[in-house]
Coordinates of C-alpha atoms and ligand atoms in Angstrom, one line a residue:
X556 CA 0.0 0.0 0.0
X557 CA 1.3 3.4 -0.8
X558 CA 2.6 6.3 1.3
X559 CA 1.7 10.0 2.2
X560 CA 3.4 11.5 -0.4
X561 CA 5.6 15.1 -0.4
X562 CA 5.8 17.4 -3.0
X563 CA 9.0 16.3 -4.3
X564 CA 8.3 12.2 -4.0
X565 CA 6.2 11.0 -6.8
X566 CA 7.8 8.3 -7.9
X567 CA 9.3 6.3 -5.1
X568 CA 12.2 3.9 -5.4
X569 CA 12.7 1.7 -2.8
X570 CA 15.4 3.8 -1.1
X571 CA 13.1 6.7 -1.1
X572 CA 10.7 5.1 0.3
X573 CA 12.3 3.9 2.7
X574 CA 13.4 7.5 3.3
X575 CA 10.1 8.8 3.6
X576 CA 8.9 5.6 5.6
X577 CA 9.5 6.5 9.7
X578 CA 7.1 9.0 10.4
X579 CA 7.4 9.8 14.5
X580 CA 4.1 10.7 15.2
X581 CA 2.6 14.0 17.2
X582 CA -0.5 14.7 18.9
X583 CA -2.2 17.9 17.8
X584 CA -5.3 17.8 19.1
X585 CA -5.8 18.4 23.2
X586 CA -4.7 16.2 25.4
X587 CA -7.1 15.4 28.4
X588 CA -5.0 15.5 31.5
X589 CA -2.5 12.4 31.3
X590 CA 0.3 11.3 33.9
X591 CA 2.4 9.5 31.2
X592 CA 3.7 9.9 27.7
X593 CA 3.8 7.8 24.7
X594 CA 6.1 8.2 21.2
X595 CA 4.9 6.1 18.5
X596 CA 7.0 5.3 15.4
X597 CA 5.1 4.5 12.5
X598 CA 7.0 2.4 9.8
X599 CA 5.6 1.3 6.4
X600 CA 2.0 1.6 4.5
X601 CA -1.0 3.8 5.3
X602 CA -2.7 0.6 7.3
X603 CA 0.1 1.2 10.1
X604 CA 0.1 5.3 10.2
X605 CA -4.1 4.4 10.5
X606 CA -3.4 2.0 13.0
X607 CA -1.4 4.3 15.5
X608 CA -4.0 6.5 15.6
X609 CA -6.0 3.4 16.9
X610 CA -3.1 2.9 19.7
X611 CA -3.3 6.5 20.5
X612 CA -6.8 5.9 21.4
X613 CA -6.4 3.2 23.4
X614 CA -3.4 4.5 25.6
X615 CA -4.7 7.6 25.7
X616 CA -7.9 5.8 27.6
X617 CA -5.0 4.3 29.9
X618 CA -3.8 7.5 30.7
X619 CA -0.8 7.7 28.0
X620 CA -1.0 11.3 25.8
X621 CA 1.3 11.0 23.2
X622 CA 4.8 13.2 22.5
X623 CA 7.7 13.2 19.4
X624 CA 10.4 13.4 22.4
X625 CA 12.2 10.0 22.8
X626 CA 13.7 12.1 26.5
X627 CA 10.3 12.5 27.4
X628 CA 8.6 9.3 26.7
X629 CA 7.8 6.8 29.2
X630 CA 7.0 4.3 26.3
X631 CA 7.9 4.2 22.8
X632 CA 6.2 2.2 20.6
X633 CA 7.5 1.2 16.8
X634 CA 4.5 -0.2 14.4
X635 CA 6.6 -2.4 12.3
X636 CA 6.1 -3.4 8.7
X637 CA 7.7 -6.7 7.1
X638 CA 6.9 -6.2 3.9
X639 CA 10.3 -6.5 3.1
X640 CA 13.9 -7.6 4.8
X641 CA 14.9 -3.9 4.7
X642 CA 12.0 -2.4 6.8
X643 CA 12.7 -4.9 9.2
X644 CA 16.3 -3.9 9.6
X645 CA 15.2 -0.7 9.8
X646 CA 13.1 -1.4 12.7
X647 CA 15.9 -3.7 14.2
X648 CA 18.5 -0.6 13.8
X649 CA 16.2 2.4 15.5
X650 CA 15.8 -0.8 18.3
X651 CA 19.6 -0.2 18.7
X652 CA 19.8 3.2 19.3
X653 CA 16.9 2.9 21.4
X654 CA 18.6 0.4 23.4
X655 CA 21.2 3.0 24.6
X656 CA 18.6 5.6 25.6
X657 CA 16.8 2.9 27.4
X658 CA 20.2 2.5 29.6
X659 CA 20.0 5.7 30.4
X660 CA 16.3 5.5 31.4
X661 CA 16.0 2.5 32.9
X662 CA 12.3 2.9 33.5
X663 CA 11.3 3.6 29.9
X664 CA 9.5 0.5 28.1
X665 CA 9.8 -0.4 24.4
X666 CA 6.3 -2.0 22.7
X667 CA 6.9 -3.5 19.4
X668 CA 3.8 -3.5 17.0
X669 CA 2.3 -4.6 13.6
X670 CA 3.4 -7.0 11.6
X671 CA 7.1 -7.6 12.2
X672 CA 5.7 -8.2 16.0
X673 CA 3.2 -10.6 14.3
X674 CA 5.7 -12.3 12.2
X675 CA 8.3 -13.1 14.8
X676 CA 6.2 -13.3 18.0
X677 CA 7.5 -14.3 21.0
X678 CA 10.8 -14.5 19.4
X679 CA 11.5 -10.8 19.3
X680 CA 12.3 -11.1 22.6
X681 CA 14.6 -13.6 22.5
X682 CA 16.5 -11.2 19.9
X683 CA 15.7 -7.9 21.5
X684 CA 16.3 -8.4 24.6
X685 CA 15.2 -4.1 24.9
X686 CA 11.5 -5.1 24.0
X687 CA 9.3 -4.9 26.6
X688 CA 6.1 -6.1 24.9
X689 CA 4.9 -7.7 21.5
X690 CA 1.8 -6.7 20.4
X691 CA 0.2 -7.4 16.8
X692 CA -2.0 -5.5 14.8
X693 CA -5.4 -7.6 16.6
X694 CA -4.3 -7.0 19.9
X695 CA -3.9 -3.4 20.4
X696 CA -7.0 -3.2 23.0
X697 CA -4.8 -5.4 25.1
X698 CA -2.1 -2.7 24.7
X699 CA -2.9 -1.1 28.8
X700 CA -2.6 -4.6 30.4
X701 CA 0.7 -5.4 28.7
X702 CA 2.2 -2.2 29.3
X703 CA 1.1 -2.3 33.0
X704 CA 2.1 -5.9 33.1
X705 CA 5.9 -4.9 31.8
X706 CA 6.0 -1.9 34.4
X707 CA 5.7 -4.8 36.9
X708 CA 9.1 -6.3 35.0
X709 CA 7.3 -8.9 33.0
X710 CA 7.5 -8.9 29.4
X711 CA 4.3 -8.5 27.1
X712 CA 2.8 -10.7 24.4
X713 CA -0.2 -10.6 22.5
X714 CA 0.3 -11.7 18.9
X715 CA -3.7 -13.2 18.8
X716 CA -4.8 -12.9 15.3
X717 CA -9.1 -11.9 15.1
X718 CA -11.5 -13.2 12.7
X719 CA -13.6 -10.2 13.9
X720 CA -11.6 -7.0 15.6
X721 CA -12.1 -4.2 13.0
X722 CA -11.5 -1.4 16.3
X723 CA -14.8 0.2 14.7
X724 CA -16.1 1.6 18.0
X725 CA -12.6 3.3 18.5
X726 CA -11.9 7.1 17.4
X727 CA -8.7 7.5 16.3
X728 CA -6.5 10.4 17.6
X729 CA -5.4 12.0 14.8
X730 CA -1.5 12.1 14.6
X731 CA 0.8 14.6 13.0
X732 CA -2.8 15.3 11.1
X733 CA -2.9 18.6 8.6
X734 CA -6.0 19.1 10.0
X735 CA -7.5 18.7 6.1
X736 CA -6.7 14.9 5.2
X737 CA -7.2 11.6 6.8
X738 CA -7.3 7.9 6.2
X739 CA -10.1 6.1 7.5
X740 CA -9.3 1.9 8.0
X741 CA -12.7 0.3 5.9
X742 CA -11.3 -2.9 6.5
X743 CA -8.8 -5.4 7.6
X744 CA -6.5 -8.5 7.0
X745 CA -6.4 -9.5 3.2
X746 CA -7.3 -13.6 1.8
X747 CA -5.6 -13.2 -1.4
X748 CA -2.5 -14.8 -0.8
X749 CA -0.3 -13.3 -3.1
X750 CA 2.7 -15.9 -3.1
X751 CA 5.3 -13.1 -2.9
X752 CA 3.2 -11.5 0.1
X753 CA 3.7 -11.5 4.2
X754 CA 0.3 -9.1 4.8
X755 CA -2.0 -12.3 5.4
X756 CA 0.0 -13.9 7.5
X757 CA 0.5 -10.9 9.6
X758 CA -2.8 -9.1 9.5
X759 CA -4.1 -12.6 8.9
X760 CA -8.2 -13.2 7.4
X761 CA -10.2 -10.0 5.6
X762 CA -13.2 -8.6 7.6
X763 CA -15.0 -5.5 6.8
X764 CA -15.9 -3.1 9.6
X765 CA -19.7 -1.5 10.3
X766 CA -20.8 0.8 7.3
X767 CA -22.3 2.6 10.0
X768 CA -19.0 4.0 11.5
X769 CA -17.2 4.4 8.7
X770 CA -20.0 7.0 7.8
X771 CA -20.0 8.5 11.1
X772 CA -16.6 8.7 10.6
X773 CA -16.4 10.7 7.6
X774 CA -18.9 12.9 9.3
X775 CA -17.3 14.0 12.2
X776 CA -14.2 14.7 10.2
X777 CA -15.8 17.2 7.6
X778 CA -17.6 18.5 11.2
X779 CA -14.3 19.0 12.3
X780 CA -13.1 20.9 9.5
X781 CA -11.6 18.1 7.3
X782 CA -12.1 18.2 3.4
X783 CA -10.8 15.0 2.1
X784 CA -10.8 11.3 3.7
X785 CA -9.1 8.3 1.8
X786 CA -10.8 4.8 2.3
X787 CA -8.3 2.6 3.7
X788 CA -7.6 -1.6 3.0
X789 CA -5.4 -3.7 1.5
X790 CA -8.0 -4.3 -1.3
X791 CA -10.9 -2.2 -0.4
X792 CA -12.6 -3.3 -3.4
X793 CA -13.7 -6.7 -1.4
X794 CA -14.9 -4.3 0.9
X795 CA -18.9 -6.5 2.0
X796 CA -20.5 -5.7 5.1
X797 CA -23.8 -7.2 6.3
X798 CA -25.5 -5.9 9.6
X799 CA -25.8 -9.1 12.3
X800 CA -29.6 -9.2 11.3
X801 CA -28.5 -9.4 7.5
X802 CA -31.2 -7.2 6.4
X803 CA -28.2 -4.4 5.1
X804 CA -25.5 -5.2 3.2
X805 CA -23.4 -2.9 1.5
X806 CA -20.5 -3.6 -1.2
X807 CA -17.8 -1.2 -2.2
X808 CA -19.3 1.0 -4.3
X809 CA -22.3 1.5 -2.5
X810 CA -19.8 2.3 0.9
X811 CA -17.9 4.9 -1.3
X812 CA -21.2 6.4 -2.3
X813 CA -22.5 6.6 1.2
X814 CA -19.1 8.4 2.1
X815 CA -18.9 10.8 -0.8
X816 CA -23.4 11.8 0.1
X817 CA -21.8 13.4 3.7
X818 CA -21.1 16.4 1.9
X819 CA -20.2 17.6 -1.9
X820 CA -16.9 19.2 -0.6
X821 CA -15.8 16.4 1.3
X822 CA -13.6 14.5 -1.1
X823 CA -13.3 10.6 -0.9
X824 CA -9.8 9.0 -1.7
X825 CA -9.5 4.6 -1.7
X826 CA -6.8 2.6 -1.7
X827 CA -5.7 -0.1 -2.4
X828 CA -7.6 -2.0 -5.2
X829 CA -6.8 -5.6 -6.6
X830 CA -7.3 -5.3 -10.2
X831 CA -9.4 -8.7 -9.7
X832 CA -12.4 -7.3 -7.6
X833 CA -12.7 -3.3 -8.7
X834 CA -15.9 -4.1 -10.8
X835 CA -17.8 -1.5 -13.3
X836 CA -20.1 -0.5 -10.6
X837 CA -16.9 1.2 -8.4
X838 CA -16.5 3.1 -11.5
X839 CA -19.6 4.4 -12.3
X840 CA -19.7 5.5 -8.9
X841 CA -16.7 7.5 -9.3
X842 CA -17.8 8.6 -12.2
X843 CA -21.8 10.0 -10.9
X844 CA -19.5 11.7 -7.9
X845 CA -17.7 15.1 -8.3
X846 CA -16.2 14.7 -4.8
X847 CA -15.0 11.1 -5.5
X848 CA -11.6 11.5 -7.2
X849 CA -10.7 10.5 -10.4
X850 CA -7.6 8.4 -9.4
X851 CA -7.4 4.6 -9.1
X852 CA -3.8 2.9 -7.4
X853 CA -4.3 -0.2 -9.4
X854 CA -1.1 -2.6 -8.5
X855 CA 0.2 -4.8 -11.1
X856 CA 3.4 -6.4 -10.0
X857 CA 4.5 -7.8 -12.9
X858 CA 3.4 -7.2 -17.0
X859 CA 3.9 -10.8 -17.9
X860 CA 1.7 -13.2 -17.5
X861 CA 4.0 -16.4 -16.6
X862 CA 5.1 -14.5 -13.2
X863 CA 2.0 -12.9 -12.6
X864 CA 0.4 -16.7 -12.3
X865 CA 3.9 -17.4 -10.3
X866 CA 2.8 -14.6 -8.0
X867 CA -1.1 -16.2 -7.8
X868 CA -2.5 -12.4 -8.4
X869 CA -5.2 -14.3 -10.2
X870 CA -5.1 -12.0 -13.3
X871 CA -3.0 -12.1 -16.7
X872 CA -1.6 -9.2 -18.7
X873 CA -4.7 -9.3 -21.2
X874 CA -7.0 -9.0 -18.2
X875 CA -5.2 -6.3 -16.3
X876 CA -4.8 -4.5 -19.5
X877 CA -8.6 -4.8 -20.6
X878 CA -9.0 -3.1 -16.8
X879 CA -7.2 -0.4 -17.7
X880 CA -9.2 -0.2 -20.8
X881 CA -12.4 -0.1 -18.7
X882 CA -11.0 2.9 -16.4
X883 CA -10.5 4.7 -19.4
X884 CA -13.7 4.6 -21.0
X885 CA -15.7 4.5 -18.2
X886 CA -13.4 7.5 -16.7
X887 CA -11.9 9.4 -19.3
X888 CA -8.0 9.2 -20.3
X889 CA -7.6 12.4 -17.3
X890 CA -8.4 9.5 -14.6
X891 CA -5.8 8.9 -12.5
X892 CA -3.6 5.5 -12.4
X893 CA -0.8 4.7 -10.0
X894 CA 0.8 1.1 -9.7
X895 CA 2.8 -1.0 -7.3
X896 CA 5.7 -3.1 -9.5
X897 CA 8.0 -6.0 -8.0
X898 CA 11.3 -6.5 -10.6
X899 CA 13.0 -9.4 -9.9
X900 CA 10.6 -12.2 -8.9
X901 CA 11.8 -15.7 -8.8
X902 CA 12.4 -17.1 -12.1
X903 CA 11.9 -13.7 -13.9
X904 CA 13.7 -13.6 -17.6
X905 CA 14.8 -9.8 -19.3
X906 CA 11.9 -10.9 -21.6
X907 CA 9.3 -10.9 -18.7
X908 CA 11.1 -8.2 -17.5
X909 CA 10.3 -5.9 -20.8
X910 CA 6.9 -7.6 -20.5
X911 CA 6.3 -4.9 -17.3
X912 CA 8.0 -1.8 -19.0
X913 CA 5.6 -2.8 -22.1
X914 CA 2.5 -3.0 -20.1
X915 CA 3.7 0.4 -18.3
X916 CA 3.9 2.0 -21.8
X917 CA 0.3 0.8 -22.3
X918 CA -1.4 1.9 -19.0
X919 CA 0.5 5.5 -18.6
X920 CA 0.7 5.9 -15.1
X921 CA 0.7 8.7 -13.3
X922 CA 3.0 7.6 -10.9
X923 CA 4.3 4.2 -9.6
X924 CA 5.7 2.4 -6.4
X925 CA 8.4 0.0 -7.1
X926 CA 10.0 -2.4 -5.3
X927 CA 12.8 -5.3 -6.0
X928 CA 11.7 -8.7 -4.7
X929 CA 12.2 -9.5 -1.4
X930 CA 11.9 -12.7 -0.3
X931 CA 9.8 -13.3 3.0
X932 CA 9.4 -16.3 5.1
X933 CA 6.5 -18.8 5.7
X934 CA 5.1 -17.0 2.4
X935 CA 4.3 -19.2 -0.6
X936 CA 7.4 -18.0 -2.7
X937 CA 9.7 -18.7 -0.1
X938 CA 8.7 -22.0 0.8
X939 CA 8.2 -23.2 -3.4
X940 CA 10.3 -20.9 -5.5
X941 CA 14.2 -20.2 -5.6
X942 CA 14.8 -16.6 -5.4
X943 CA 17.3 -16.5 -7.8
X944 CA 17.5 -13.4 -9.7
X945 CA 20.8 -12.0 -8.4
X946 CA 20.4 -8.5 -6.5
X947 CA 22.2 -6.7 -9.3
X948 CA 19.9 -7.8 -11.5
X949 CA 17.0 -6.9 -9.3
X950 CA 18.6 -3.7 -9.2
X951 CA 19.2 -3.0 -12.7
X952 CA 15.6 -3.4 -13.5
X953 CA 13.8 -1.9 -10.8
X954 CA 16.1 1.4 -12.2
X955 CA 14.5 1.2 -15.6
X956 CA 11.2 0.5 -14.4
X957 CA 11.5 3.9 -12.0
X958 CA 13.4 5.3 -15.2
X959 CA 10.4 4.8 -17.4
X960 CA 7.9 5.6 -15.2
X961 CA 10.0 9.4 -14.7
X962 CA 9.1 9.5 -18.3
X963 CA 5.2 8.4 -18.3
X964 CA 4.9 10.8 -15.4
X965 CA 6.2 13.9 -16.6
X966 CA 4.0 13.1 -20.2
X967 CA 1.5 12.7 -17.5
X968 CA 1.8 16.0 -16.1
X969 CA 2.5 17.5 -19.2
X970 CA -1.2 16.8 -19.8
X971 CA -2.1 18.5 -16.9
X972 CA -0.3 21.8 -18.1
X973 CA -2.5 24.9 -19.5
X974 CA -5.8 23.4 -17.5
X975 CA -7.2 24.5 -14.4
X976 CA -7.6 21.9 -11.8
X977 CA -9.7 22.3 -8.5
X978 CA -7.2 22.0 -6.1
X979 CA -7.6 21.6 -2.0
X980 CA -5.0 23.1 0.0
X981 CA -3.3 21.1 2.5
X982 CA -0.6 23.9 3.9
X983 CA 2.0 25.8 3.2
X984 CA 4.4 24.3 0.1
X985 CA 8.0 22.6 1.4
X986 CA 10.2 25.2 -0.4
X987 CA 8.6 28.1 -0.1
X988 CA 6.1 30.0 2.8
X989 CA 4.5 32.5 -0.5
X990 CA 3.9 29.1 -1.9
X991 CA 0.7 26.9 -1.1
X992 CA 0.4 22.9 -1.6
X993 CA -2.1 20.9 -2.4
X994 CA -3.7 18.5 -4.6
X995 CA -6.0 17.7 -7.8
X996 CA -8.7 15.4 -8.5
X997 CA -6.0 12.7 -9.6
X998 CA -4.2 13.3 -6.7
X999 CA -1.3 15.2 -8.4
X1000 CA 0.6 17.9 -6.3
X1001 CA 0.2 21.1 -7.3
X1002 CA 1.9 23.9 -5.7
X1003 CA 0.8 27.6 -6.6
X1004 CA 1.1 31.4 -5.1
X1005 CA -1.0 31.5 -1.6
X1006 CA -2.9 35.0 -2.2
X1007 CA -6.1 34.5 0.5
X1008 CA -6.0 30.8 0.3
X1009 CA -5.5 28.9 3.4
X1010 CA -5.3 25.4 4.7
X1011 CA -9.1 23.4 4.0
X1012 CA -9.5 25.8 0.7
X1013 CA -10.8 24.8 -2.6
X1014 CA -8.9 26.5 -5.0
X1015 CA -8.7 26.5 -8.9
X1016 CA -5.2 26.8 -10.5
X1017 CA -4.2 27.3 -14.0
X1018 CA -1.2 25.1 -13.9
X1019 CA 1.3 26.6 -16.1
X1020 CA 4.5 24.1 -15.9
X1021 CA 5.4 21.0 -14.4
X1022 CA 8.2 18.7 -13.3
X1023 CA 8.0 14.7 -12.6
X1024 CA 6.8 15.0 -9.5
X1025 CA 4.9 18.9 -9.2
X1026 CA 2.5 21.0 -11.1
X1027 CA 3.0 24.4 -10.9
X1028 CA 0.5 27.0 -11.7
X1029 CA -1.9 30.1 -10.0
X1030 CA -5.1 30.4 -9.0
X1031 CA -7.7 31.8 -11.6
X1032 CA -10.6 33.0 -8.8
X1033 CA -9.8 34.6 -5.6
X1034 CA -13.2 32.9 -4.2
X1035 CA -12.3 29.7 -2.3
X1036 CA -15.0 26.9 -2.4
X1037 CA -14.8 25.6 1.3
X1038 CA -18.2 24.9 2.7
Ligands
LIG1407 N1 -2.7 -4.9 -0.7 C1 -2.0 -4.0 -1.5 C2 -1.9 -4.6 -2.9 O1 -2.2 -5.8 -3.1 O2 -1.6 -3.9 -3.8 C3 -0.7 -3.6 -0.9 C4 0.1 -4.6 -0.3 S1 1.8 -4.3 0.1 C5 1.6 -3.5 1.7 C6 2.3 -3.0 -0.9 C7 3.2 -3.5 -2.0 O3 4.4 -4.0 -1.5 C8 2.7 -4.6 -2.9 O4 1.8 -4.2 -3.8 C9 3.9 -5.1 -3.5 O5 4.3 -4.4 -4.7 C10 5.0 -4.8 -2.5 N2 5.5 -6.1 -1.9 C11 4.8 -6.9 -1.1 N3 5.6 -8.0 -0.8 C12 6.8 -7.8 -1.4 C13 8.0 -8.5 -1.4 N4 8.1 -9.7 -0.8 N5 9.1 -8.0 -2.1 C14 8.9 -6.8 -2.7 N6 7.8 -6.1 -2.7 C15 6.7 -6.6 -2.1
LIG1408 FE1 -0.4 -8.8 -0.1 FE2 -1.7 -9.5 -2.3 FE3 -3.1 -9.1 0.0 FE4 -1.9 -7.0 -1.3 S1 -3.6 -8.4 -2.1 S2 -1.8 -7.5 0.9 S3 -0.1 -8.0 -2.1 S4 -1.6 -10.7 -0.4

């Protein structure tokens, strides 16, 4: 799943991503009185920043308000990803340097969450002996009886995985929030079993949470001066809910509706969808909504069809292609498409390999994520396949599938240039305080002169120029379009 992006980072290579991948998190909003604090760490996709807002919650209940100072905190938590070796030694590295502050503060305790805590358990502790407590992404109600069990000296496990927890009744604290965007979790877990893939063995089976709340949700946000809220799962498009009685049930695209109907100048963002299950009706939704955006992060993995069967994705080229096809006439060729690519998968030949850049040149995306194979364990790949593309290899290709995709998304952009594009502001631009940020329907930055525009704004730009990762232009009406 992708990543808050910044202005600069479009297309992310793995090491930018990586870059951009610790986010220590800060509570903005008011704390009720509180004895103790909290840092949280978030590592990894949008699921895990959603999910510390979640923890927040829950501590906060236990008497825990959260700060960004490691001096200060009583407890620091890390929510881990394993998507791949390198976030886990990333994790396993901040655990080091937290292990000499933790000398020096003997009482602090140190929570690992998510799913590197889910994928190594108990074990963690064997190999950190720093940890304090192991909690996966299931168990994070049980997060004040395993910290107050570890201030007694004992150590802290709960790595139970839920058919049912979906933490619907539990208002997130929002953390390090812009006060304008913000995910909200639809669902969790995933069944696909992608063969390359960690995710259901550490979030373990798919459940959708209560339409009800999700709505509510979205309505106390706007009510709280939020403008846009993306629709968070690791394939929302699966997204079924029935109320215990069964007499409601709502799918996808009736949820996103239901979302986008709290106001016109709310505007509803998804990700992520399998290219399987987003069906025609998801579309036509988009399509009947204003204030549903026009952009669609559509992961592919591979172009060829051999290693996209290796993979188990369930889909060939033909039929990913012929979904493209469908966004576009159902959308329009302005509709926004991102991807998620893997170079390197076992057994992958330079002819599969020019299979993905071919199917790139086809689809021209907006913007991509790409990643070189990583191999996991316990996961299908690992246990039947030989990772054996050697990592220069690996490396080599995942450059010219970022290097193509530099191309696609400036021609992209280039697109974008001499229109005007509604545009909500979500602060101040990184290089420049005269400048404001924001983005477009297709979720494009665009970065333009502030005039009388502030944070929450609706503006509409005349982009003038562009770069690979930034349209630049100025706004054509002085009159803002908030609500
Ligand atoms: N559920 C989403 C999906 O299917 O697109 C997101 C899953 S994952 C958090 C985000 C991306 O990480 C995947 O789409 C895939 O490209 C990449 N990924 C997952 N496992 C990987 C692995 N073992 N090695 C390299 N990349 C991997
Ligand atoms: Fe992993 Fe595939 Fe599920 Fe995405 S859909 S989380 S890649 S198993």
């Amino acid at each position: 799943m992708e990543h808050r992006i910044t202005e600069t980072l479009k297309i992310l290579t793995e090491a930018d991503k990586e870059a951009c991948e610790v986010v220590k998190v800060t509570e903005k909003e008011t704390a009720a009185p509180a004895t103790k604090r909290l840092l949280i760490e978030s590592y990894g996709c949008q699921m895990n920043f959603s999910d510390s807002e979640i923890v927040a919650s829950v501590m906060r209940e236990a008497g825990f308000a959260t700060t960004n100072s490691e001096q200060e905190a009583d407890l620091i938590f890390l929510n881990t990803c394993a998507i791949r070796d390198n976030a886990e030694q990333k994790v396993r590295n901040r655990l080091q340097q937290l292990n000499f502050l933790k000398k020096k503060k003997p009482g602090m305790l140190i929570g690992v969450l998510g799913c590197m805590a889910e994928r190594l358990k108990a074990k963690f502790l064997e190999e950190e002996k720093m940890v304090d407590i192991v909690t996966g992404p299931d168990a994070y109600r049980d997060l004040p009886r395993l910290v107050e069990e570890a201030e007694t000296g004992q150590k802290g496990v709960n790595v139970f995985l839920s058919r049912e927890e979906t933490y619907a009744d539990i208002s997130p604290i929002r953390l390090n929030s812009n006060g304008v965007t913000a995910f909200i979790s639809i669902m969790r877990g995933c069944d696909n079993m992608c063969s390359f893939c960690v995710v259901p063995y550490t979030r373990g089976r798919e459940r959708s949470r209560d339409a009800h709340s999700i709505v509510q949700e979205a309505r106390d946000l706007y009510r709280d001066g939020y403008r846009e809220v993306t629709l968070l799962g690791q394939n929302v498009d699966s997204y079924k809910w029935s109320s215990s009685d069964g007499t409601e049930q709502v799918n996808f695209a009736q949820l996103l509706e239901q979302v986008a109907l709290v106001s016109p100048n709310l505007r509803v963002r998804f990700s992520t969808s399998h290219p399987k299950d987003i069906t025609d009706e998801v579309l036509y939704t988009i399509k009947k909504y204003d204030n549903i955006c026009n952009y669609i992060h559509l992961p592919a993995q591979s172009g060829n069809s051999r290693i996209l069967a290796l993979m188990n994705r369930t889909y060939d080229r033909d039929w990913y292609l012929q979904k493209i096809d469908r966004i576009r006439a159902i959308l329009g060729d302005d509709c926004g498409i991102s991807h998620d690519m893997i170079a390197g998968f076992c057994t992958e030949t330079e002819d599969e390999h020019q299979d993905t850049l071919s199917l790139m040149e086809y689809a021209r995306y907006d913007y991509g994520y790409t990643f070189a194979y990583s191999e996991r364990p316990g996961t299908p790949a690992a246990k039947k396949l030989t990772d054996d593309i050697p990592e220069d290899i690996k490396k080599r290709r995942l450059n010219e599938i970022i290097a193509l995709q530099q191309k696609l998304s400036l021609e992209r952009n280039q697109r974008a240039v001499g229109r005007v594009h509604k545009v909500l502001v979500e602060g101040t631009s990184k290089r420049s305080d005269e400048h404001l940020q924001g983005r477009n329907d297709q979720n494009k930055v665009v970065v333009f002169p502030k005039e009388n525009f502030k944070k929450g704004d609706y503006a509409q730009v005349l982009v003038t120029e562009c770069t690979t990762a930034t349209l630049i232009g100025h706004a054509v009406e002085l009159a803002s379009i908030t609500a």
